[in-house]
Amino acid sequence: MKKALALIFLSAGCLFVSTESPAQTFRYANDALRFSQYQPGGTARIMSLGGAQVALGGDISSAYSNPAGLGFYNRSEISFTPSFTNSVNDAYFIAPGESVSSNSLYDYRSRLGIGSLGVVLNRSKKSEDRSGWLGGSFAITYQRTNTFYDKFAFEGNNASNSLVDIFPLYELNTYNNLDLQGFYGAALDAELIAIFEDTEVNGEARYYYDTYMPFPDEEFPIFQRDVVQTAGSQGQLNFAYGGNIADMVYIGGGIGITSLSYTYNSRYQEVVPQGLYTTYPEQIDEYPLSRLDLDTERVTSGAGINATLGIIARPIPAISLGLSYQTPTLYQMNEEEAGTFDTQFESGTPRGFGSYYNSFDYNLKTPGRVTAGLAAFIEKWGFLTADVEYVNYGNARLTDSYSSLTSDNNAIRQDLEAVINYRLGAELRYEVLRFRAGYAHQPNPYANRVGFEAISNVYSVGAGLRFRQYYVDLALNQQRNNRLYTPYDLGPDSPRISLDNKVSSAFLTVGLTF
């Protein structure tokens, strides 16, 4: 006969449970990838070119991508780029053991923001003698490199498992080896799980976790629902200089001060079908828990530093060749997580409640990247340009004061690989008018995760007006992603949510020259 122990604990431990893992149990490995993948960014001109810019110059975005491009300036400039972003998701719930969706939900989230802003101060040689050193330009700019505003919801029936299955139910342990704090402590406080005493081993009692929640089956599956919202952005403050050698070679370098803020909110719910208790009323005594709510909020923030070096060569006036290298970014990170369990019982027992909180500091090194670009100019009619970027996501690394992230680093090495991102752009010119189009592709960075992908395609168009003392550019783009999400991780038995994501954005740049 099982003897239940009434245990009420303050939840203040440091156990992390991943409720946000598109491919792995290791949430920090997933965050390392999230903060290492950058979206095409910059002014509306560059956005409409798919982000291709390494071989181009004369744009304030060069301070971030290739500082050598600042050497093309012959006047000073100030510009500002506000943006509007709308993220739309179709979420398809795929129950364990199924390969197709049983249900889908639509949701969206919109946001105004700043794509870029900054000033370029030019001091260059204006004489007809174009030999030797011709001066250059210094720039102070800000460029957004990621936006995290998103929302999706899903719901469906699961006949195979429940959130409670992430706990090691029925495993015998000594009392001192039981986890009584943090996430486990909150689940105990809410009576989602309880501790029971078993037979003694060598005179010492053994204990195990059990649950008051019934286990699902085909006749009475558990209804699962989640509403997930994310917010925040990632950006870089750039201090860069680019110089001009004989209008043929341009060199530059810069320092980047990076910052990020990422907020994850989830309201997860499980409901036991009422038919279970009407068909089998004896279940109320053994498994009276009929509803579970888990609210989670996680706030991640960080600041870092990197450097960028670049060169652009013009072997002939119609061709520009660019090359840039951005060093790894060294971040100091902080994560704060709070969660609340709320349970309801069919037996009339008062509702259960339990909460936990944790704060964790760690360091992140994102991988460096090398980008090569080509631009071909068609007299006064415009140009074609292309970039290829090499980045090895498997080189990201995590460290902390307790050496507790070894498994995450192993996951990064084993599951992430090197990729080549590419971006294409074209501009057509007619007097003061500019018409542009672009495309960017980021391939799947996962090496050993069949079925889990993070592929991104961006399609863009734009137009602009160019005058001597000012200019205006507009860009419209749409980023399309397909990825998988799981609310809790049970390996191949996890419920999966297939997300069809489309992010539509508009950018407007206004610039003044002086």
Coordinates of C-alpha atoms in Angstrom, one line a residue:
M1 CA 0.0 0.0 0.0
K2 CA 1.4 3.4 -1.0
K3 CA 1.8 6.0 1.7
A4 CA 1.6 9.5 0.4
L5 CA 3.8 12.1 2.0
A6 CA 2.4 15.6 2.2
L7 CA 5.2 17.9 1.2
I8 CA 5.1 21.6 0.7
F9 CA 8.4 23.2 -0.5
L10 CA 9.5 26.7 -1.5
S11 CA 10.6 26.6 -5.1
A12 CA 14.0 28.3 -5.5
G13 CA 16.2 25.7 -7.2
C14 CA 18.2 25.8 -10.4
L15 CA 16.8 23.0 -12.5
F16 CA 16.0 23.9 -16.1
V17 CA 13.5 22.1 -18.1
S18 CA 13.3 22.9 -21.8
T19 CA 9.9 23.9 -23.0
E20 CA 11.4 25.6 -26.1
S21 CA 13.5 23.1 -28.1
P22 CA 13.1 22.8 -31.9
A23 CA 15.6 20.0 -32.1
Q24 CA 17.3 19.2 -28.8
T25 CA 16.8 18.8 -25.0
F26 CA 19.7 21.2 -24.6
R27 CA 18.1 24.7 -24.5
Y28 CA 21.4 26.6 -24.2
A29 CA 22.7 25.0 -27.4
N30 CA 19.5 26.1 -29.1
D31 CA 20.0 29.6 -27.8
A32 CA 23.6 29.6 -29.1
L33 CA 22.2 28.9 -32.6
R34 CA 19.4 31.5 -32.2
F35 CA 21.8 34.3 -31.3
S36 CA 24.4 33.2 -34.0
Q37 CA 22.0 33.4 -36.9
Y38 CA 21.6 36.9 -38.3
Q39 CA 18.9 38.2 -40.6
P40 CA 19.7 40.4 -43.6
G41 CA 19.7 43.9 -42.2
G42 CA 20.6 47.5 -42.8
T43 CA 19.1 50.4 -44.8
A44 CA 16.1 49.9 -47.1
R45 CA 18.5 50.0 -50.0
I46 CA 20.4 47.0 -48.7
M47 CA 17.3 45.2 -47.5
S48 CA 15.7 45.4 -51.0
L49 CA 18.9 43.8 -52.3
G50 CA 18.5 40.7 -50.1
G51 CA 21.2 42.0 -47.8
A52 CA 23.9 41.6 -50.5
Q53 CA 26.4 44.4 -49.8
V54 CA 30.0 43.2 -49.2
A55 CA 31.2 44.4 -52.6
L56 CA 29.2 47.6 -52.6
G57 CA 30.1 50.8 -51.0
G58 CA 28.6 54.2 -50.3
D59 CA 26.0 52.9 -47.9
I60 CA 25.8 53.4 -44.1
S61 CA 25.3 49.6 -43.7
S62 CA 28.9 49.1 -44.7
A63 CA 29.9 50.0 -41.1
Y64 CA 28.5 46.6 -40.1
S65 CA 29.0 44.3 -43.1
N66 CA 32.3 45.6 -44.7
P67 CA 33.8 48.8 -43.4
A68 CA 35.9 49.1 -46.6
G69 CA 32.7 50.3 -48.2
L70 CA 32.9 53.5 -46.2
G71 CA 35.9 54.5 -48.4
F72 CA 33.5 55.1 -51.3
Y73 CA 32.0 58.1 -49.6
N74 CA 33.0 61.6 -50.8
R75 CA 30.5 63.5 -48.6
S76 CA 29.2 63.1 -45.1
E77 CA 25.8 61.5 -44.5
I78 CA 23.1 60.8 -41.8
S79 CA 20.3 58.3 -42.2
F80 CA 17.4 56.7 -40.3
T81 CA 15.5 53.5 -41.1
P82 CA 12.2 52.8 -39.2
S83 CA 10.7 49.4 -39.9
F84 CA 7.4 47.5 -39.5
T85 CA 7.3 43.7 -39.1
N86 CA 4.4 41.2 -39.1
S87 CA 5.0 37.6 -38.2
V88 CA 2.3 35.1 -39.2
N89 CA 2.3 31.4 -38.1
D90 CA 0.2 28.4 -39.1
A91 CA 0.9 25.8 -36.3
Y92 CA 0.1 22.1 -37.0
F93 CA -0.2 19.8 -34.1
I94 CA 1.4 16.3 -34.8
A95 CA 0.6 13.8 -32.1
P96 CA 3.3 11.1 -31.1
G97 CA 3.4 8.3 -33.6
E98 CA 1.7 10.4 -36.3
S99 CA 3.3 11.9 -39.4
V100 CA 0.5 14.3 -40.4
S101 CA -1.2 17.1 -38.5
S102 CA -4.5 16.5 -36.6
N103 CA -5.2 20.2 -36.1
S104 CA -3.9 23.7 -37.0
L105 CA -4.2 27.2 -35.6
Y106 CA -3.4 30.6 -37.1
D107 CA -1.8 33.5 -35.2
Y108 CA 0.3 36.6 -35.8
R109 CA 2.2 39.4 -34.1
S110 CA 3.3 42.9 -35.4
R111 CA 5.9 45.3 -34.3
L112 CA 7.4 48.8 -35.2
G113 CA 11.1 49.1 -34.8
I114 CA 14.4 50.6 -35.9
G115 CA 16.3 48.8 -38.7
S116 CA 19.3 51.1 -38.7
L117 CA 20.5 54.7 -38.0
G118 CA 23.8 56.5 -38.0
V119 CA 26.1 59.1 -39.3
V120 CA 29.1 59.0 -41.7
L121 CA 31.7 61.7 -41.4
N122 CA 33.8 62.1 -44.6
R123 CA 37.2 63.6 -45.0
S124 CA 38.6 62.8 -48.4
K125 CA 40.8 64.3 -51.1
K126 CA 38.7 66.2 -53.6
S127 CA 41.4 67.1 -56.2
E128 CA 41.7 65.7 -59.7
D129 CA 44.8 63.8 -58.6
R130 CA 43.4 60.4 -57.7
S131 CA 46.6 58.6 -56.9
G132 CA 47.7 57.3 -53.5
W133 CA 45.8 57.7 -50.3
L134 CA 42.6 59.7 -50.9
G135 CA 41.3 59.8 -47.3
G136 CA 38.2 58.1 -45.9
S137 CA 35.2 58.1 -43.7
F138 CA 34.4 57.4 -40.1
A139 CA 30.9 56.0 -39.2
I140 CA 28.9 55.5 -36.0
T141 CA 25.8 53.4 -36.7
Y142 CA 23.3 51.0 -35.2
Q143 CA 22.0 48.1 -37.1
R144 CA 19.4 45.5 -36.0
T145 CA 20.5 42.0 -36.7
N146 CA 17.6 40.0 -35.4
T147 CA 14.0 40.5 -34.3
F148 CA 12.3 38.0 -32.0
Y149 CA 8.7 39.2 -32.0
D150 CA 6.5 36.2 -32.8
K151 CA 3.4 34.4 -31.6
F152 CA 1.8 31.0 -32.3
A153 CA -0.7 28.7 -30.7
F154 CA -1.5 25.0 -31.1
E155 CA -3.9 22.5 -29.7
G156 CA -4.6 18.8 -30.2
N157 CA -5.3 15.4 -28.5
N158 CA -2.4 13.3 -27.3
A159 CA -3.1 9.6 -26.6
S160 CA 0.5 8.7 -25.8
N161 CA 1.9 10.9 -23.1
S162 CA 1.7 14.0 -21.0
L163 CA 3.9 16.7 -19.6
V164 CA 4.1 14.7 -16.4
D165 CA 6.1 12.1 -18.3
I166 CA 9.2 14.3 -18.2
F167 CA 9.5 13.4 -14.5
P168 CA 11.3 10.1 -13.6
L169 CA 8.1 8.4 -12.2
Y170 CA 8.5 5.2 -10.2
E171 CA 12.3 5.4 -10.0
L172 CA 13.4 4.4 -6.5
N173 CA 15.7 6.7 -4.6
T174 CA 16.8 7.6 -1.1
Y175 CA 15.1 10.7 0.2
N176 CA 18.2 12.8 0.1
N177 CA 18.6 12.1 -3.6
L178 CA 15.1 13.4 -4.5
D179 CA 14.9 16.8 -6.2
L180 CA 12.6 18.9 -4.0
Q181 CA 13.3 22.4 -5.3
G182 CA 13.0 24.5 -8.5
F183 CA 10.8 23.0 -11.2
Y184 CA 10.3 19.8 -9.2
G185 CA 9.4 21.7 -6.1
A186 CA 6.8 23.7 -8.0
A187 CA 5.3 20.5 -9.3
L188 CA 5.2 19.0 -5.8
D189 CA 3.6 22.2 -4.4
A190 CA 0.9 22.0 -7.1
E191 CA 0.4 18.3 -6.4
L192 CA 1.1 17.5 -10.1
I193 CA 3.4 14.9 -8.6
A194 CA 3.9 13.5 -5.1
I195 CA 6.5 11.5 -3.3
F196 CA 5.6 8.0 -2.1
E197 CA 7.4 5.6 0.2
D198 CA 8.3 2.1 -1.0
T199 CA 9.8 -0.9 0.8
E200 CA 13.1 -0.6 2.6
V201 CA 16.5 -1.6 1.1
N202 CA 19.1 -2.7 3.7
G203 CA 17.1 -1.0 6.4
E204 CA 16.7 2.3 4.6
A205 CA 13.5 3.5 3.0
R206 CA 13.2 4.2 -0.7
Y207 CA 11.0 6.8 -2.3
Y208 CA 9.6 7.6 -5.8
Y209 CA 7.6 10.2 -7.7
D210 CA 4.1 9.4 -8.8
T211 CA 1.3 11.5 -10.3
Y212 CA -2.3 12.2 -9.7
M213 CA -2.9 12.8 -13.4
P214 CA -4.4 9.9 -15.4
F215 CA -2.4 8.5 -18.3
P216 CA -3.9 9.0 -21.7
D217 CA -5.0 6.4 -24.2
E218 CA -6.8 6.1 -27.5
E219 CA -10.2 6.2 -25.8
F220 CA -9.4 9.1 -23.6
P221 CA -6.6 11.3 -25.0
I222 CA -5.4 14.3 -23.1
F223 CA -6.1 17.7 -24.7
Q224 CA -3.0 19.8 -25.0
R225 CA -2.8 23.5 -25.8
D226 CA -0.1 26.2 -25.7
V227 CA 0.1 29.9 -26.6
V228 CA 3.7 31.0 -27.1
Q229 CA 4.9 34.6 -27.5
T230 CA 8.4 35.8 -28.0
A231 CA 9.7 39.4 -28.0
G232 CA 13.0 41.3 -28.2
S233 CA 15.7 42.0 -30.7
Q234 CA 19.5 41.8 -31.3
G235 CA 21.5 44.6 -32.6
Q236 CA 25.0 46.1 -33.0
L237 CA 26.5 49.6 -32.4
N238 CA 29.3 50.0 -34.9
F239 CA 32.4 52.3 -34.8
A240 CA 34.1 51.9 -38.2
Y241 CA 36.5 53.5 -40.7
G242 CA 37.0 53.0 -44.4
G243 CA 39.7 54.4 -46.6
N244 CA 40.3 54.9 -50.3
I245 CA 43.5 54.1 -52.2
A246 CA 43.5 55.5 -55.7
D247 CA 39.8 54.7 -56.3
M248 CA 40.9 51.1 -56.8
V249 CA 41.4 49.6 -53.4
Y250 CA 39.3 50.3 -50.3
I251 CA 40.2 49.0 -46.8
G252 CA 38.4 49.3 -43.5
G253 CA 37.9 48.0 -40.0
G254 CA 35.5 48.4 -37.1
I255 CA 34.5 47.5 -33.6
G256 CA 31.0 46.2 -32.8
I257 CA 29.2 46.5 -29.5
T258 CA 26.4 44.0 -29.5
S259 CA 23.3 43.7 -27.4
L260 CA 20.3 41.3 -27.2
S261 CA 17.1 40.9 -25.4
Y262 CA 14.9 37.9 -25.8
T263 CA 11.7 37.1 -23.9
Y264 CA 9.8 33.8 -24.1
N265 CA 6.3 33.4 -22.7
S266 CA 4.3 30.2 -22.7
R267 CA 0.9 29.3 -21.3
Y268 CA 0.7 25.5 -21.6
Q269 CA -2.5 23.6 -20.7
E270 CA -3.5 19.9 -20.4
V271 CA -7.2 18.8 -19.8
V272 CA -8.4 15.3 -19.0
P273 CA -11.6 14.5 -20.9
Q274 CA -14.7 14.4 -18.7
G275 CA -15.8 11.2 -20.3
L276 CA -13.0 9.4 -18.4
Y277 CA -14.7 10.1 -15.0
T278 CA -18.2 9.5 -16.1
T279 CA -17.2 6.1 -17.7
Y280 CA -14.9 5.1 -14.9
P281 CA -15.9 7.0 -11.8
E282 CA -13.4 5.0 -9.7
Q283 CA -10.6 6.9 -11.4
I284 CA -11.5 10.0 -9.4
D285 CA -10.0 8.4 -6.2
E286 CA -6.7 7.3 -7.8
Y287 CA -6.2 10.0 -10.5
P288 CA -8.3 13.0 -9.5
L289 CA -6.2 15.7 -11.3
S290 CA -8.2 16.8 -14.3
R291 CA -6.4 20.0 -15.5
L292 CA -2.9 21.4 -15.6
D293 CA -1.7 24.9 -16.5
L294 CA 2.0 25.8 -16.7
D295 CA 2.9 29.5 -17.2
T296 CA 6.5 30.2 -18.1
E297 CA 8.4 33.4 -18.6
R298 CA 12.1 33.5 -19.5
V299 CA 14.1 36.7 -20.1
T300 CA 17.5 36.4 -21.7
S301 CA 19.8 39.4 -22.1
G302 CA 23.4 39.9 -23.1
A303 CA 26.1 42.3 -24.3
G304 CA 29.2 41.5 -26.4
I305 CA 31.9 42.7 -28.6
N306 CA 33.4 41.8 -32.0
A307 CA 35.6 43.3 -34.7
T308 CA 35.3 43.4 -38.5
L309 CA 37.9 43.8 -41.2
G310 CA 37.3 44.2 -44.9
I311 CA 38.6 45.1 -48.3
I312 CA 37.1 46.0 -51.7
A313 CA 39.0 46.0 -54.9
R314 CA 38.0 47.4 -58.3
P315 CA 40.3 45.8 -60.9
I316 CA 38.2 47.6 -63.6
P317 CA 35.5 50.2 -63.1
A318 CA 32.6 47.8 -63.9
I319 CA 33.7 45.2 -61.3
S320 CA 34.0 45.3 -57.5
L321 CA 35.3 42.4 -55.4
G322 CA 34.7 42.4 -51.6
L323 CA 35.9 40.4 -48.7
S324 CA 35.2 40.8 -45.0
Y325 CA 35.8 38.9 -41.8
Q326 CA 33.8 39.3 -38.6
T327 CA 35.4 37.8 -35.5
P328 CA 33.5 35.7 -33.0
T329 CA 31.3 37.8 -30.8
L330 CA 32.0 37.4 -27.1
Y331 CA 28.8 37.7 -25.0
Q332 CA 28.1 38.0 -21.3
M333 CA 24.6 36.6 -20.8
N334 CA 22.0 36.5 -18.1
E335 CA 18.8 34.4 -18.0
E336 CA 16.0 34.8 -15.5
E337 CA 13.1 32.2 -15.6
A338 CA 9.9 32.0 -13.6
G339 CA 7.2 29.4 -13.8
T340 CA 3.9 28.7 -12.2
F341 CA 1.9 25.4 -12.0
D342 CA -1.9 25.6 -11.5
T343 CA -3.8 22.3 -11.1
Q344 CA -7.4 21.5 -10.7
F345 CA -8.9 18.3 -9.3
E346 CA -12.1 16.4 -10.2
S347 CA -12.5 15.2 -6.7
G348 CA -13.3 18.7 -5.3
T349 CA -9.8 19.0 -3.7
P350 CA -8.7 22.7 -3.6
R351 CA -6.6 23.8 -6.6
G352 CA -2.9 23.3 -6.4
F353 CA -0.4 26.0 -6.9
G354 CA 3.4 26.0 -7.2
S355 CA 6.0 28.4 -8.5
Y356 CA 9.8 28.5 -9.2
Y357 CA 12.4 31.1 -10.1
N358 CA 16.0 30.9 -11.3
S359 CA 18.7 33.3 -12.4
F360 CA 21.7 32.1 -14.4
D361 CA 24.8 33.9 -15.7
Y362 CA 26.9 32.4 -18.5
N363 CA 29.1 33.4 -21.5
L364 CA 28.5 32.8 -25.2
K365 CA 30.9 32.9 -28.0
T366 CA 29.2 32.9 -31.4
P367 CA 31.2 31.8 -34.5
G368 CA 33.1 34.2 -36.7
R369 CA 32.1 34.5 -40.4
V370 CA 33.8 35.2 -43.7
T371 CA 31.9 36.8 -46.5
A372 CA 33.0 37.3 -50.2
G373 CA 31.1 39.5 -52.6
L374 CA 31.0 40.5 -56.3
A375 CA 29.3 43.5 -57.9
A376 CA 29.0 44.0 -61.6
F377 CA 28.0 47.5 -62.8
I378 CA 26.1 48.0 -66.1
E379 CA 27.2 51.5 -67.0
K380 CA 24.6 54.0 -65.7
W381 CA 21.8 51.5 -65.7
G382 CA 22.4 49.7 -62.5
F383 CA 24.2 46.6 -61.1
L384 CA 24.1 43.0 -60.1
T385 CA 25.6 41.8 -56.8
A386 CA 26.0 38.6 -54.8
D387 CA 27.4 37.6 -51.4
V388 CA 28.5 34.2 -50.1
E389 CA 29.0 33.8 -46.4
Y390 CA 30.8 31.0 -44.6
V391 CA 29.9 30.3 -40.9
N392 CA 30.4 27.2 -38.8
Y393 CA 27.7 27.1 -36.1
G394 CA 29.4 24.1 -34.6
N395 CA 32.1 26.6 -33.3
A396 CA 29.8 28.3 -30.9
R397 CA 30.7 27.8 -27.2
L398 CA 29.1 28.2 -23.8
T399 CA 30.8 28.6 -20.5
D400 CA 29.8 29.3 -16.9
S401 CA 31.2 29.4 -13.4
Y402 CA 30.1 25.9 -12.6
S403 CA 31.2 24.0 -15.8
S404 CA 27.5 22.9 -16.1
L405 CA 27.2 23.4 -19.9
T406 CA 29.4 20.6 -21.1
S407 CA 26.4 18.6 -22.5
D408 CA 25.2 21.7 -24.4
N409 CA 28.7 22.2 -26.0
N410 CA 28.7 18.6 -27.0
A411 CA 25.3 19.0 -28.6
I412 CA 26.6 22.1 -30.5
R413 CA 29.6 20.1 -31.8
Q414 CA 27.6 17.1 -32.8
D415 CA 24.4 18.6 -34.1
L416 CA 25.5 21.9 -35.8
E417 CA 27.6 22.3 -38.9
A418 CA 29.2 24.8 -41.2
V419 CA 26.9 26.3 -43.9
I420 CA 27.2 28.8 -46.8
N421 CA 24.6 31.5 -46.8
Y422 CA 24.1 33.4 -50.0
R423 CA 22.4 36.7 -51.0
L424 CA 21.6 38.1 -54.4
G425 CA 20.6 41.6 -55.4
A426 CA 19.9 43.8 -58.5
E427 CA 19.3 47.5 -59.0
L428 CA 17.9 49.3 -62.1
R429 CA 18.5 53.0 -62.4
Y430 CA 16.7 55.6 -64.4
E431 CA 17.6 59.2 -63.7
V432 CA 16.7 59.7 -60.0
L433 CA 14.7 56.5 -59.8
R434 CA 16.0 53.2 -58.4
F435 CA 14.2 49.8 -58.6
R436 CA 15.6 46.8 -56.7
A437 CA 15.0 43.1 -56.0
G438 CA 16.9 40.6 -53.9
Y439 CA 16.9 37.1 -52.4
A440 CA 18.7 35.5 -49.4
H441 CA 19.0 31.9 -48.3
Q442 CA 20.2 30.4 -45.1
P443 CA 20.4 26.6 -45.3
N444 CA 19.8 24.0 -42.5
P445 CA 22.5 24.2 -39.8
Y446 CA 21.6 20.9 -38.2
A447 CA 23.9 18.0 -39.1
N448 CA 22.4 15.0 -37.4
R449 CA 18.8 15.9 -36.7
V450 CA 16.6 14.3 -39.3
G451 CA 13.3 16.2 -39.6
F452 CA 14.4 19.2 -37.6
E453 CA 15.4 22.1 -39.9
A454 CA 15.9 25.8 -39.7
I455 CA 15.9 26.9 -43.3
S456 CA 15.2 30.5 -44.2
N457 CA 14.4 32.2 -47.5
V458 CA 14.0 35.9 -47.9
Y459 CA 12.4 37.6 -50.9
S460 CA 12.6 41.4 -51.3
V461 CA 11.8 44.3 -53.6
G462 CA 12.3 48.0 -53.3
A463 CA 12.5 51.4 -54.9
G464 CA 14.1 54.7 -54.2
L465 CA 14.7 58.3 -55.2
R466 CA 18.2 59.8 -55.2
F467 CA 19.0 63.5 -55.2
R468 CA 22.1 65.4 -54.4
Q469 CA 21.4 66.4 -50.9
Y470 CA 18.9 63.7 -49.8
Y471 CA 17.4 60.3 -50.7
V472 CA 14.5 58.1 -49.8
D473 CA 14.3 54.3 -50.1
L474 CA 11.6 51.8 -49.5
A475 CA 12.0 48.0 -49.1
L476 CA 9.5 45.2 -48.7
N477 CA 10.5 41.7 -47.9
Q478 CA 9.1 38.4 -46.7
Q479 CA 11.1 35.8 -44.8
R480 CA 9.7 32.2 -45.0
N481 CA 10.7 29.6 -42.4
N482 CA 9.6 26.1 -41.7
R483 CA 10.6 24.7 -38.3
L484 CA 9.5 22.2 -35.6
Y485 CA 8.7 23.0 -32.0
T486 CA 8.0 20.6 -29.0
P487 CA 6.4 21.7 -25.7
Y488 CA 8.4 19.1 -23.8
D489 CA 11.1 16.6 -24.8
L490 CA 10.5 12.8 -24.7
G491 CA 12.7 12.0 -27.7
P492 CA 10.8 10.4 -30.6
D493 CA 7.7 10.3 -28.4
S494 CA 7.4 14.0 -28.1
P495 CA 4.4 15.8 -29.5
R496 CA 5.6 18.0 -32.4
I497 CA 4.3 21.3 -33.8
S498 CA 5.1 22.1 -37.4
L499 CA 5.3 25.9 -37.8
D500 CA 4.8 27.5 -41.2
N501 CA 6.2 31.0 -40.5
K502 CA 6.1 34.1 -42.8
V503 CA 7.6 37.4 -41.6
S504 CA 6.7 40.4 -43.8
S505 CA 8.6 43.6 -43.2
A506 CA 8.7 47.1 -44.6
F507 CA 11.7 49.5 -44.3
L508 CA 11.8 53.2 -45.1
T509 CA 15.2 55.0 -45.1
V510 CA 15.5 58.8 -45.2
G511 CA 19.1 60.1 -45.7
L512 CA 20.7 63.5 -45.8
T513 CA 24.1 64.3 -47.3
F514 CA 26.3 67.3 -46.2

